[in-house]
Short mmCIF file of C-alpha atoms (C1' of nucleotides) in Angstrom, two decimals:
data_model
loop_
_atom_site.label_atom_id
_atom_site.label_comp_id
_atom_site.label_asym_id
_atom_site.label_seq_id
_atom_site.Cartn_x
_atom_site.Cartn_y
_atom_site.Cartn_z
CA MET A 1 -7.76 -4.94 6.77
CA LEU A 2 -11.50 -5.01 6.40
CA ASP A 3 -13.93 -2.13 6.52
CA ARG A 4 -14.53 -1.28 10.14
CA ARG A 5 -18.20 -0.70 9.77
CA PHE A 6 -18.65 -3.91 7.85
CA VAL A 7 -16.94 -5.85 10.61
CA VAL A 8 -19.30 -4.54 13.27
CA GLU A 9 -22.40 -4.93 11.14
CA HIS A 10 -21.51 -8.45 10.01
CA ALA A 11 -20.07 -9.73 13.25
CA ASP A 12 -21.37 -13.29 12.82
CA GLN A 13 -19.88 -13.64 9.39
CA VAL A 14 -16.53 -12.28 10.52
CA ARG A 15 -16.46 -14.46 13.62
CA LYS A 16 -17.22 -17.56 11.57
CA ASN A 17 -14.57 -16.65 9.05
CA ILE A 18 -11.93 -16.32 11.76
CA ALA A 19 -12.91 -19.77 13.04
CA ASN A 20 -12.77 -21.25 9.54
CA ARG A 21 -9.30 -19.89 9.15
CA GLN A 22 -8.30 -21.39 12.47
CA MET A 23 -7.00 -18.06 13.63
CA ASP A 24 -6.81 -16.88 17.17
CA VAL A 25 -8.25 -13.39 17.21
CA PRO A 26 -10.20 -12.14 20.27
CA PHE A 27 -12.98 -10.85 18.09
CA ASP A 28 -15.66 -10.56 20.75
CA ARG A 29 -13.33 -8.51 22.85
CA PHE A 30 -12.97 -6.23 19.87
CA LEU A 31 -16.73 -5.80 19.61
CA GLU A 32 -16.96 -4.91 23.29
CA LEU A 33 -14.17 -2.38 23.06
CA GLU A 34 -15.62 -0.94 19.92
CA GLU A 35 -18.93 -0.29 21.61
CA GLU A 36 -17.33 1.44 24.57
CA ARG A 37 -15.06 3.34 22.29
CA LYS A 38 -17.91 4.72 20.26
CA VAL A 39 -19.67 6.11 23.31
CA LEU A 40 -16.54 7.80 24.54
CA GLN A 41 -15.62 8.95 21.09
CA GLN A 42 -18.89 10.75 20.78
CA GLN A 43 -18.38 12.49 24.10
CA VAL A 44 -14.94 13.57 23.02
CA GLU A 45 -16.26 14.90 19.74
CA GLU A 46 -18.96 16.82 21.54
CA GLN A 47 -16.39 18.45 23.79
CA ARG A 48 -14.31 19.36 20.83
CA ALA A 49 -17.31 20.86 19.14
CA GLN A 50 -17.79 23.09 22.16
CA MET A 51 -14.16 24.10 22.06
CA ASN A 52 -14.44 24.94 18.39
CA GLU A 53 -17.55 26.94 19.02
CA LEU A 54 -15.82 28.95 21.69
CA THR A 55 -12.97 29.66 19.34
CA LYS A 56 -15.29 30.99 16.69
CA LYS A 57 -17.63 32.92 18.97
CA SER A 58 -17.25 36.67 18.68
CA GLY A 59 -17.70 39.32 21.35
CA LEU A 60 -15.71 37.63 24.08
CA SER A 61 -12.77 39.18 25.83
CA VAL A 62 -9.50 37.32 25.94
CA GLU A 63 -10.04 36.69 29.65
CA GLU A 64 -13.45 35.16 29.04
CA ARG A 65 -12.07 32.93 26.32
CA ARG A 66 -9.23 31.82 28.50
CA GLU A 67 -11.46 31.07 31.47
CA GLN A 68 -14.03 29.04 29.55
CA GLY A 69 -11.42 27.40 27.37
CA GLN A 70 -9.40 26.09 30.25
CA VAL A 71 -12.42 24.37 31.79
CA LEU A 72 -13.38 22.69 28.54
CA LYS A 73 -9.81 21.72 27.89
CA LYS A 74 -9.50 19.88 31.16
CA SER A 75 -12.63 17.81 30.79
CA LEU A 76 -11.65 17.02 27.23
CA LYS A 77 -8.30 15.77 28.39
CA ASP A 78 -9.91 13.45 30.93
CA LEU A 79 -12.14 11.93 28.30
CA GLU A 80 -9.28 11.51 25.89
CA GLU A 81 -7.22 9.72 28.45
CA ARG A 82 -10.00 7.22 28.97
CA LEU A 83 -10.47 6.79 25.26
CA ALA A 84 -6.87 6.21 24.24
CA PRO A 85 -6.27 2.73 25.74
CA LEU A 86 -9.62 1.46 24.47
CA ALA A 87 -8.94 2.72 21.00
CA SER A 88 -5.47 1.28 20.82
CA GLU A 89 -6.49 -2.17 22.05
CA ALA A 90 -9.40 -2.22 19.62
CA GLU A 91 -7.11 -1.18 16.82
CA SER A 92 -4.55 -3.87 17.47
CA ILE A 93 -7.22 -6.57 17.41
CA PHE A 94 -8.84 -5.04 14.37
CA MET A 95 -5.62 -5.23 12.39
CA ARG A 96 -5.44 -8.98 13.03
CA ILE A 97 -8.85 -9.72 11.55
CA PRO A 98 -8.26 -11.64 8.31
CA ASN A 99 -9.85 -11.08 4.94
CA LEU A 100 -13.16 -12.70 4.11
CA THR A 101 -13.01 -15.94 2.21
CA ASP A 102 -14.37 -17.10 -1.10
CA ASP A 103 -17.07 -19.75 -0.84
CA ALA A 104 -14.99 -21.90 -3.16
CA SER A 105 -12.23 -22.30 -0.57
CA PRO A 106 -12.62 -25.59 1.28
CA VAL A 107 -13.10 -25.13 5.01
CA GLY A 108 -10.36 -26.84 6.96
CA GLU A 109 -6.67 -27.05 7.54
CA GLU A 110 -3.77 -27.37 5.14
CA ALA A 111 -4.52 -31.02 4.34
CA ASP A 112 -8.05 -30.09 3.31
CA SER A 113 -6.90 -28.11 0.31
CA GLU A 114 -8.45 -29.65 -2.78
CA THR A 115 -6.68 -30.82 -5.89
CA ILE A 116 -8.67 -29.28 -8.71
CA GLY A 117 -6.49 -30.08 -11.70
CA TYR A 118 -3.25 -31.40 -13.12
CA GLY A 119 -0.70 -30.17 -15.60
CA ALA A 120 -0.28 -31.40 -19.14
CA ALA A 121 2.92 -33.33 -18.47
CA GLU A 122 2.68 -36.89 -17.14
CA LYS A 123 4.83 -38.16 -14.32
CA GLN A 124 7.78 -40.04 -15.82
CA GLU A 125 8.28 -43.71 -14.99
CA PHE A 126 12.04 -44.02 -14.70
CA ASP A 127 13.62 -47.36 -15.44
CA PHE A 128 16.47 -46.35 -13.21
CA THR A 129 16.75 -45.01 -9.70
CA ALA A 130 15.86 -41.35 -9.72
CA GLN A 131 18.47 -38.99 -8.31
CA ASP A 132 17.57 -35.95 -6.31
CA HIS A 133 18.41 -32.44 -7.42
CA ILE A 134 21.49 -32.22 -5.23
CA GLN A 135 23.13 -35.24 -6.82
CA LEU A 136 22.08 -34.23 -10.31
CA MET A 137 23.18 -30.66 -10.02
CA GLU A 138 26.40 -31.28 -8.15
CA ASN A 139 27.37 -33.99 -10.60
CA ALA A 140 26.74 -31.59 -13.44
CA GLY A 141 28.75 -28.86 -11.75
CA MET A 142 25.66 -26.66 -11.46
CA LEU A 143 25.44 -26.37 -7.71
CA ASN A 144 27.89 -25.81 -4.89
CA LEU A 145 26.44 -26.00 -1.41
CA GLU A 146 29.68 -26.45 0.49
CA ALA A 147 31.20 -23.21 -0.65
CA ALA A 148 27.97 -21.39 0.14
CA ALA A 149 27.94 -22.85 3.65
CA LYS A 150 31.45 -21.58 4.14
CA VAL A 151 30.65 -18.12 2.84
CA SER A 152 27.10 -17.51 4.05
CA GLY A 153 25.98 -20.48 6.11
CA SER A 154 23.38 -23.15 5.55
CA GLY A 155 20.45 -22.21 3.41
CA PHE A 156 22.60 -20.61 0.77
CA TYR A 157 23.96 -22.01 -2.49
CA TYR A 158 26.06 -21.21 -5.49
CA LEU A 159 24.68 -21.81 -8.95
CA VAL A 160 27.58 -22.44 -11.28
CA GLY A 161 27.99 -22.82 -15.04
CA ASP A 162 24.86 -24.31 -16.55
CA GLY A 163 23.16 -23.89 -13.19
CA ALA A 164 23.63 -20.14 -13.39
CA LEU A 165 22.58 -20.07 -17.03
CA LEU A 166 19.55 -22.21 -16.29
CA GLU A 167 18.29 -19.78 -13.68
CA LEU A 168 18.65 -16.86 -16.05
CA ALA A 169 16.93 -18.83 -18.82
CA MET A 170 13.99 -19.81 -16.64
CA MET A 171 13.56 -16.29 -15.33
CA ARG A 172 13.69 -14.77 -18.77
CA PHE A 173 11.34 -17.33 -20.26
CA ALA A 174 8.76 -16.72 -17.54
CA LEU A 175 9.12 -12.98 -17.91
CA ASP A 176 8.62 -13.12 -21.66
CA HIS A 177 5.64 -15.40 -21.23
CA VAL A 178 3.70 -13.15 -18.87
CA MET A 179 4.65 -10.05 -20.83
CA LYS A 180 2.56 -11.47 -23.66
CA SER A 181 -0.42 -11.04 -21.37
CA GLY A 182 0.29 -7.38 -20.82
CA PHE A 183 2.50 -7.47 -17.76
CA THR A 184 5.09 -4.69 -17.62
CA PRO A 185 8.51 -5.80 -16.39
CA VAL A 186 9.80 -3.95 -13.36
CA LEU A 187 13.07 -4.18 -11.48
CA THR A 188 12.46 -2.99 -7.94
CA PRO A 189 14.48 -2.04 -4.90
CA ASP A 190 15.56 -5.06 -2.86
CA LEU A 191 14.99 -3.29 0.45
CA ALA A 192 11.82 -1.84 1.85
CA ARG A 193 10.67 0.07 4.90
CA ASP A 194 8.96 -1.56 7.86
CA LYS A 195 5.67 0.06 7.01
CA LEU A 196 5.53 -1.57 3.61
CA MET A 197 6.49 -4.96 5.00
CA GLU A 198 3.64 -4.73 7.48
CA GLY A 199 1.24 -3.43 4.91
CA THR A 200 1.87 -6.37 2.64
CA GLY A 201 1.52 -8.84 5.49
CA PHE A 202 5.07 -9.50 6.58
CA VAL A 203 6.33 -9.11 10.10
CA PRO A 204 9.58 -7.18 9.99
CA ARG A 205 10.66 -7.72 13.59
CA GLY A 206 10.28 -10.04 16.50
CA ASN A 207 10.08 -13.78 16.91
CA GLU A 208 7.44 -14.29 14.28
CA SER A 209 9.44 -12.49 11.68
CA ASN A 210 10.38 -14.47 8.62
CA THR A 211 12.37 -11.67 7.04
CA TYR A 212 15.71 -9.97 7.47
CA HIS A 213 15.75 -6.61 9.13
CA LEU A 214 18.71 -4.24 8.88
CA GLU A 215 19.90 -3.23 12.30
CA ASP A 216 19.25 0.37 13.33
CA MET A 217 17.59 1.11 10.04
CA ASP A 218 14.06 1.23 8.82
CA LEU A 219 14.90 -1.22 6.07
CA ASN A 220 14.31 -4.89 5.37
CA LEU A 221 15.44 -7.30 2.70
CA ILE A 222 12.34 -8.03 0.67
CA ALA A 223 10.81 -11.47 0.96
CA THR A 224 9.30 -11.11 -2.50
CA SER A 225 9.11 -8.33 -5.04
CA GLU A 226 5.36 -8.30 -4.39
CA ILE A 227 6.25 -6.01 -1.50
CA THR A 228 7.99 -3.39 -3.62
CA LEU A 229 5.65 -3.81 -6.59
CA ILE A 230 2.58 -3.19 -4.47
CA GLY A 231 4.44 -0.42 -2.71
CA MET A 232 4.61 1.54 -5.95
CA PHE A 233 0.87 2.04 -5.70
CA ALA A 234 0.59 2.71 -1.96
CA ASP A 235 -1.04 5.97 -0.90
CA GLU A 236 -2.04 6.71 -4.48
CA ILE A 237 -5.36 7.46 -6.05
CA LEU A 238 -4.93 5.74 -9.39
CA ASP A 239 -6.57 6.42 -12.70
CA ALA A 240 -8.94 3.51 -13.16
CA SER A 241 -8.97 3.93 -16.90
CA ASN A 242 -5.54 2.29 -16.86
CA PHE A 243 -6.80 -0.72 -14.96
CA PRO A 244 -5.89 -3.47 -14.68
CA LEU A 245 -2.34 -2.44 -13.81
CA LYS A 246 -0.21 -5.49 -14.47
CA VAL A 247 3.40 -5.58 -13.41
CA VAL A 248 5.91 -8.37 -13.17
CA GLY A 249 8.98 -8.07 -11.00
CA GLN A 250 12.19 -10.01 -10.85
CA SER A 251 14.18 -10.00 -7.71
CA HIS A 252 16.00 -11.92 -5.12
CA CYS A 253 13.83 -12.91 -2.20
CA PHE A 254 15.18 -13.20 1.30
CA ARG A 255 13.65 -15.33 4.03
CA SER A 256 15.11 -15.95 7.41
CA GLU A 257 12.99 -19.09 7.81
CA ARG A 258 13.45 -18.98 11.54
CA ALA A 259 10.02 -20.42 12.10
CA HIS A 260 10.91 -23.67 10.35
CA GLY A 261 13.30 -25.85 12.24
CA SER A 262 13.22 -28.55 9.59
CA ALA A 263 16.43 -28.63 7.64
CA THR A 264 15.17 -29.52 4.23
CA ARG A 265 17.94 -30.92 2.10
CA GLY A 266 19.26 -29.07 -0.88
CA ILE A 267 17.75 -25.89 -2.22
CA TYR A 268 14.08 -26.46 -1.44
CA ARG A 269 14.03 -24.09 1.50
CA VAL A 270 16.69 -21.42 1.31
CA HIS A 271 17.39 -17.95 2.64
CA GLN A 272 17.77 -16.37 -0.76
CA PHE A 273 16.26 -17.18 -4.12
CA SER A 274 15.22 -15.54 -7.35
CA LYS A 275 11.61 -15.08 -8.22
CA THR A 276 9.55 -13.60 -10.99
CA GLU A 277 6.37 -12.28 -9.46
CA MET A 278 3.17 -10.93 -10.96
CA VAL A 279 1.16 -8.20 -9.29
CA VAL A 280 -2.13 -6.74 -10.47
CA VAL A 281 -4.12 -3.76 -9.26
CA CYS A 282 -7.64 -3.63 -10.63
CA LEU A 283 -11.29 -2.94 -10.01
CA PRO A 284 -12.87 -5.25 -7.44
CA GLU A 285 -15.17 -6.70 -10.08
CA GLN A 286 -12.20 -7.59 -12.30
CA ALA A 287 -10.32 -9.46 -9.61
CA GLU A 288 -11.78 -12.92 -9.97
CA GLU A 289 -11.27 -13.09 -13.72
CA ILE A 290 -7.70 -11.85 -13.37
CA HIS A 291 -7.03 -14.37 -10.64
CA MET A 292 -8.01 -17.13 -13.06
CA GLU A 293 -5.81 -15.60 -15.73
CA MET A 294 -2.84 -15.57 -13.39
CA ARG A 295 -3.38 -19.19 -12.49
CA LYS A 296 -3.56 -20.02 -16.18
CA LEU A 297 -0.27 -18.22 -16.83
CA GLU A 298 1.39 -20.19 -14.06
CA GLN A 299 0.08 -23.42 -15.52
CA GLU A 300 1.20 -22.48 -19.00
CA ILE A 301 4.72 -21.88 -17.75
CA PHE A 302 4.97 -25.23 -16.05
CA ASP A 303 3.29 -26.98 -18.95
CA ALA A 304 5.84 -25.44 -21.28
CA LEU A 305 8.64 -26.65 -19.03
CA GLY A 306 7.20 -30.17 -19.16
CA ILE A 307 6.91 -30.38 -15.40
CA PRO A 308 4.02 -32.41 -13.93
CA TYR A 309 2.05 -30.54 -11.32
CA ARG A 310 -1.25 -30.40 -9.53
CA VAL A 311 -3.42 -27.38 -8.84
CA LEU A 312 -4.66 -26.82 -5.32
CA GLU A 313 -7.60 -24.79 -4.14
CA ILE A 314 -6.24 -23.74 -0.78
CA ALA A 315 -8.25 -24.46 2.35
CA THR A 316 -9.32 -21.69 4.71
CA GLY A 317 -6.87 -22.70 7.43
CA ASP A 318 -3.93 -22.28 5.09
CA LEU A 319 -4.81 -18.93 3.57
CA GLY A 320 -2.71 -15.91 4.40
CA ALA A 321 -4.55 -13.14 6.23
CA ALA A 322 -4.83 -11.03 3.09
CA ALA A 323 -5.94 -13.77 0.70
CA TYR A 324 -9.60 -14.13 -0.16
CA ARG A 325 -8.83 -17.09 -2.36
CA LYS A 326 -5.60 -18.81 -3.24
CA PHE A 327 -4.33 -21.40 -5.72
CA ASP A 328 -1.02 -23.19 -5.41
CA LEU A 329 0.78 -25.23 -8.02
CA GLU A 330 2.65 -28.16 -6.61
CA ALA A 331 5.21 -29.73 -8.90
CA TRP A 332 6.13 -33.37 -8.92
CA MET A 333 9.58 -33.88 -7.45
CA PRO A 334 10.63 -37.45 -8.23
CA GLY A 335 14.01 -37.11 -6.56
CA ARG A 336 12.45 -37.15 -3.14
CA GLN A 337 12.11 -40.67 -1.80
CA GLY A 338 9.35 -42.18 -3.91
CA GLY A 339 8.62 -38.72 -5.22
CA SER A 340 6.29 -36.12 -3.78
CA TRP A 341 4.61 -32.85 -4.56
CA GLY A 342 6.30 -29.58 -3.66
CA GLU A 343 4.85 -26.08 -3.76
CA VAL A 344 6.20 -24.06 -6.66
CA THR A 345 3.74 -21.23 -7.19
CA SER A 346 1.00 -19.45 -5.37
CA THR A 347 -1.51 -16.90 -6.55
CA SER A 348 -3.81 -14.95 -4.25
CA ASN A 349 -6.75 -12.69 -4.74
CA CYS A 350 -6.51 -10.19 -1.91
CA THR A 351 -9.67 -8.27 -2.92
CA ASP A 352 -9.45 -4.84 -1.28
CA PHE A 353 -7.93 -6.12 1.97
CA GLN A 354 -4.34 -5.20 1.17
CA ALA A 355 -5.36 -2.02 -0.66
CA ARG A 356 -7.26 -0.70 2.33
CA ARG A 357 -4.22 -1.03 4.54
CA LEU A 358 -1.91 0.52 1.95
CA LYS A 359 -4.41 3.11 0.67
CA ILE A 360 -4.39 2.00 -2.94
CA ARG A 361 -7.41 3.67 -4.47
CA TYR A 362 -9.08 4.73 -7.69
CA ARG A 363 -12.01 7.00 -8.51
CA ASP A 364 -15.35 5.49 -9.41
CA GLU A 365 -17.79 7.02 -11.92
CA ASP A 366 -18.97 9.48 -9.29
CA GLY A 367 -15.41 10.60 -8.66
CA LYS A 368 -15.34 9.05 -5.22
CA PRO A 369 -12.20 7.22 -4.08
CA LYS A 370 -12.64 3.48 -3.74
CA TYR A 371 -10.21 0.79 -2.68
CA ALA A 372 -8.78 -1.21 -5.54
CA ALA A 373 -8.33 -4.97 -5.60
CA THR A 374 -4.84 -6.45 -5.56
CA LEU A 375 -3.62 -9.84 -6.68
CA ASN A 376 -0.28 -11.53 -6.74
CA GLY A 377 1.09 -14.69 -8.24
CA THR A 378 4.37 -16.46 -8.83
CA ALA A 379 5.43 -16.62 -12.45
CA ILE A 380 8.47 -18.66 -11.53
CA SER A 381 10.38 -19.17 -8.34
CA ILE A 382 13.79 -20.47 -9.10
CA CYS A 383 15.03 -22.95 -6.59
CA ARG A 384 11.87 -24.95 -6.47
CA ALA A 385 11.13 -24.76 -10.17
CA MET A 386 14.70 -25.79 -10.84
CA ILE A 387 14.44 -28.78 -8.53
CA ALA A 388 11.34 -29.90 -10.39
CA LEU A 389 12.96 -29.29 -13.74
CA VAL A 390 16.16 -31.22 -13.17
CA GLU A 391 14.49 -34.08 -11.35
CA ASN A 392 11.77 -34.58 -13.96
CA HIS A 393 14.07 -34.22 -16.94
CA GLN A 394 16.88 -36.40 -15.66
CA GLN A 395 18.14 -39.28 -17.79
CA ALA A 396 19.65 -42.61 -16.81
CA ASP A 397 23.18 -41.27 -17.23
CA GLY A 398 22.53 -38.30 -14.98
CA SER A 399 22.18 -35.81 -17.79
CA ILE A 400 19.34 -33.31 -17.81
CA LYS A 401 17.24 -32.53 -20.86
CA ILE A 402 16.56 -28.87 -21.36
CA PRO A 403 12.93 -28.12 -22.27
CA GLU A 404 12.57 -26.78 -25.78
CA VAL A 405 11.22 -23.41 -24.67
CA LEU A 406 14.37 -22.78 -22.65
CA GLN A 407 16.84 -23.78 -25.33
CA PRO A 408 16.87 -20.39 -27.05
CA TYR A 409 17.79 -18.87 -23.69
CA MET A 410 20.55 -21.46 -23.23
CA ASN A 411 22.40 -20.72 -26.45
CA GLY A 412 20.64 -23.60 -28.15
CA LYS A 413 21.87 -26.18 -25.68
CA THR A 414 19.59 -29.23 -25.45
CA GLU A 415 20.93 -31.03 -22.44
CA ILE A 416 23.26 -30.66 -19.50
CA LYS A 417 25.69 -33.53 -19.08
CA PRO A 418 27.24 -34.68 -15.83
CA LEU A 419 30.93 -34.00 -15.38
CA LYS A 420 33.15 -37.05 -15.45
CA GLU A 421 34.32 -36.46 -11.96
CA LYS A 422 32.39 -34.97 -9.15
CA GLY A 423 33.35 -31.53 -7.89
CA GLN A 424 35.30 -30.63 -11.00
CA ALA A 425 33.46 -27.39 -11.68
CA ALA A 426 33.99 -25.82 -8.32
"C1'" G B 1 28.34 11.42 7.13
"C1'" G B 2 28.25 17.38 7.15
"C1'" A B 3 25.51 21.93 5.59
"C1'" A B 4 21.37 24.70 3.58
"C1'" C B 5 16.44 24.78 2.11
"C1'" G B 6 11.95 22.28 1.86
"C1'" G B 7 7.37 18.59 2.86
"C1'" U B 8 0.07 22.05 1.96
"C1'" G B 9 -5.80 18.95 -2.04
"C1'" G B 10 -5.48 14.58 -8.35
"C1'" C B 11 -1.08 18.07 -9.73
"C1'" U B 12 1.66 22.99 -9.37
"C1'" G B 13 1.70 26.44 -5.63
"C1'" A B 14 0.09 30.86 -1.89
"C1'" G B 15 -0.42 31.06 3.10
"C1'" U B 16 3.97 32.82 10.10
"C1'" G B 17 -1.31 32.49 15.87
"C1'" G B 18 -8.19 33.59 15.48
"C1'" U B 19 -14.78 31.90 9.92
"C1'" U B 20 -8.16 29.06 6.06
"C1'" G B 21 -10.34 22.89 4.74
"C1'" A B 22 -7.09 26.24 2.96
"C1'" A B 23 -5.85 31.89 -2.50
"C1'" A B 24 -4.49 31.19 -7.53
"C1'" G B 25 -3.46 28.13 -11.59
"C1'" C B 26 -3.57 23.29 -14.01
"C1'" G B 27 -6.28 18.98 -14.51
"C1'" G B 28 -11.35 16.74 -13.91
"C1'" C B 29 -16.71 17.30 -14.23
"C1'" A B 30 -21.38 20.02 -15.80
"C1'" C B 31 -23.52 23.63 -18.77
"C1'" C B 32 -23.09 27.66 -22.57
"C1'" C B 33 -20.94 29.22 -27.16
"C1'" U B 34 -19.40 26.53 -31.62
"C1'" G B 35 -20.51 23.54 -38.89
"C1'" C B 36 -15.94 20.30 -37.08
"C1'" U B 37 -11.44 21.03 -34.40
"C1'" A B 38 -8.97 24.55 -31.51
"C1'" A B 39 -9.89 28.55 -28.43
"C1'" G B 40 -13.45 31.00 -25.10
"C1'" G B 41 -17.36 31.74 -21.09
"C1'" U B 42 -20.04 30.24 -16.47
"C1'" G B 43 -20.28 27.06 -12.53
"C1'" U B 44 -18.36 23.02 -9.83
"C1'" U B 45 -14.35 19.92 -7.74
"C1'" A B 46 -10.13 17.17 -0.72
"C1'" A B 47 -10.11 12.83 2.25
"C1'" U B 48 -11.86 10.28 6.35
"C1'" C B 49 -14.84 8.99 10.82
"C1'" G B 50 -19.34 9.40 13.64
"C1'" G B 51 -24.53 10.97 14.41
"C1'" G B 52 -29.29 12.08 12.40
"C1'" U B 53 -32.50 11.03 8.41
"C1'" U B 54 -38.81 10.19 4.73
"C1'" U B 55 -31.85 4.96 2.97
"C1'" G B 56 -31.50 10.27 1.57
"C1'" U B 57 -25.93 12.67 -3.82
"C1'" U B 58 -29.70 16.45 2.36
"C1'" C B 59 -28.45 18.04 7.50
"C1'" C B 60 -25.17 18.15 12.16
"C1'" G B 61 -20.49 17.19 14.31
"C1'" G B 62 -15.16 15.25 14.76
"C1'" U B 63 -10.32 14.59 12.46
"C1'" U B 64 -6.64 15.58 8.72
"C1'" C B 65 -1.61 20.86 5.78
"C1'" G B 66 5.10 14.57 6.33
"C1'" A B 67 4.69 11.65 11.54
"C1'" G B 68 4.56 12.08 16.77
"C1'" G B 69 4.80 15.15 21.05
"C1'" G B 70 4.53 20.26 23.28
"C1'" U B 71 3.05 25.66 24.01
"C1'" U B 72 -1.90 28.27 23.70
"C1'" C B 73 -8.59 29.83 25.21
"C1'" G B 74 -7.18 29.04 19.85
"C1'" A B 75 -1.76 26.10 15.52
"C1'" A B 76 -0.86 24.73 8.40
"C1'" U B 77 1.47 28.98 11.04
"C1'" C B 78 5.47 28.92 17.37
"C1'" C B 79 8.81 24.94 20.05
"C1'" C B 80 10.93 19.72 20.36
"C1'" U B 81 11.93 14.79 18.30
"C1'" C B 82 11.74 11.76 14.18
"C1'" C B 83 10.91 10.55 8.91
"C1'" C B 84 11.31 11.91 3.88
"C1'" G B 85 12.88 15.06 -0.33
"C1'" U B 86 16.02 18.66 -3.11
"C1'" U B 87 20.76 21.12 -3.58
"C1'" C B 88 25.94 21.61 -2.19
"C1'" C B 89 30.24 19.19 0.16
"C1'" G B 90 32.60 14.53 1.54
"C1'" C B 91 32.89 9.29 0.29
"C1'" C B 92 32.15 5.77 -3.49
"C1'" A B 93 30.39 1.56 -7.65
#
RNA sequence: GGAACGGUGGCUGAGUGGUUGAAAGCGGCACCCUGCUAAGGUGUUAAUCGGGUUUGUUCCGGUUCGAGGGUUCGAAUCCCUCCCGUUCCGCCA
């Protein structure tokens, strides 16, 4: 959330920002309510002040106190009852107001996001018909979708043999890479309370929810370890001399994907996947530089894997509520008909928006608590990165070359060969 | 799941109805002492919202002792519900 005072004092800016983000927030209603609320609030506070004064005043008999107190109490209650609905409506609108936006973000919808760079690897020109990741991986005995459908339903998958090893290799490589930049590895809980889900921008329940909620319990399967990583710092006043706090988590991520009806083939959109996620808590003035560093790390990982990609500066209409600025990496996926770009990473600078909601603070030079800045970014997200990897590194015979940087994590193996007969591994 | 005991400021920890926003200690900060270090001395040190203001580290007021309700003229303190923690028991990888 934003600073309440700022919102009122910069109403035009906030209103314009909501429009740029193509969000539907009844902002002017909020301003109205807020004005009424303030008037009432002041009356309530005045009444309370009188009550407090009465309590402290000496030389009154118990009867006198009781008599005067009861009168004050009643009028206070009336005022409070008028205030409550105003305050709660104002609050619910207030919580929906999105973060401000960096001037660098193009104004517009998803399609208006700008390509601002490309990876080091060139798109391959195959002299054969490219296969998609399902064919490649099933033929190599790396993937079993049928068994997963039987066991868990659509949107799940088994990684088998070299598929399983490849995931572990990619995760470990990405982890080692970001650790060189000072990120501390963290394994987090896979479940989190509603409050944390909401605080990090996920909707735990209802139709708009994209996450799994455990029935009758205040627990949810995490949609990303960002939730639990950020949660470590919630409600804390941190020692800024340790900033920036850089952590990298590895976890399974669970998404119900109810909002998307489109049944994307294969493992592009799934209910469960593994992801290595970076999270940083820092001073507001450090955020931009760290955001660039995180983007660079993401690019380095995909460059090292030899996967062609483009870098997008995300348009206002496609920013999450918490993001002030966001970069996505989209990898080239040649197995799709004619090939196309698919999102593989995303890094957001949330400024102090997320921290304000979750009360992540530090002390400034004057010893006053201030809200920290938070950032997050994907180091590697397995299904999608794996699709890009196998499709870009496929050979005419259906074998898959393993990028050099992964070979040490694959027991020195340099390529994955297709099985002679389909389905043999399962 | 059952039982007992707890949840107070950056931390530890007093406080069972009326100047208690909260003793004390630690930590932090400032100053003093000190050849250096260590030790010592004095003072200071919660957050948040609103109003006022010569926009100002100055004043006034509200709220906050896990959360939410209730009792009361008055609640950290009494009652109810919920959440969380510790310990013991049960179950179990």
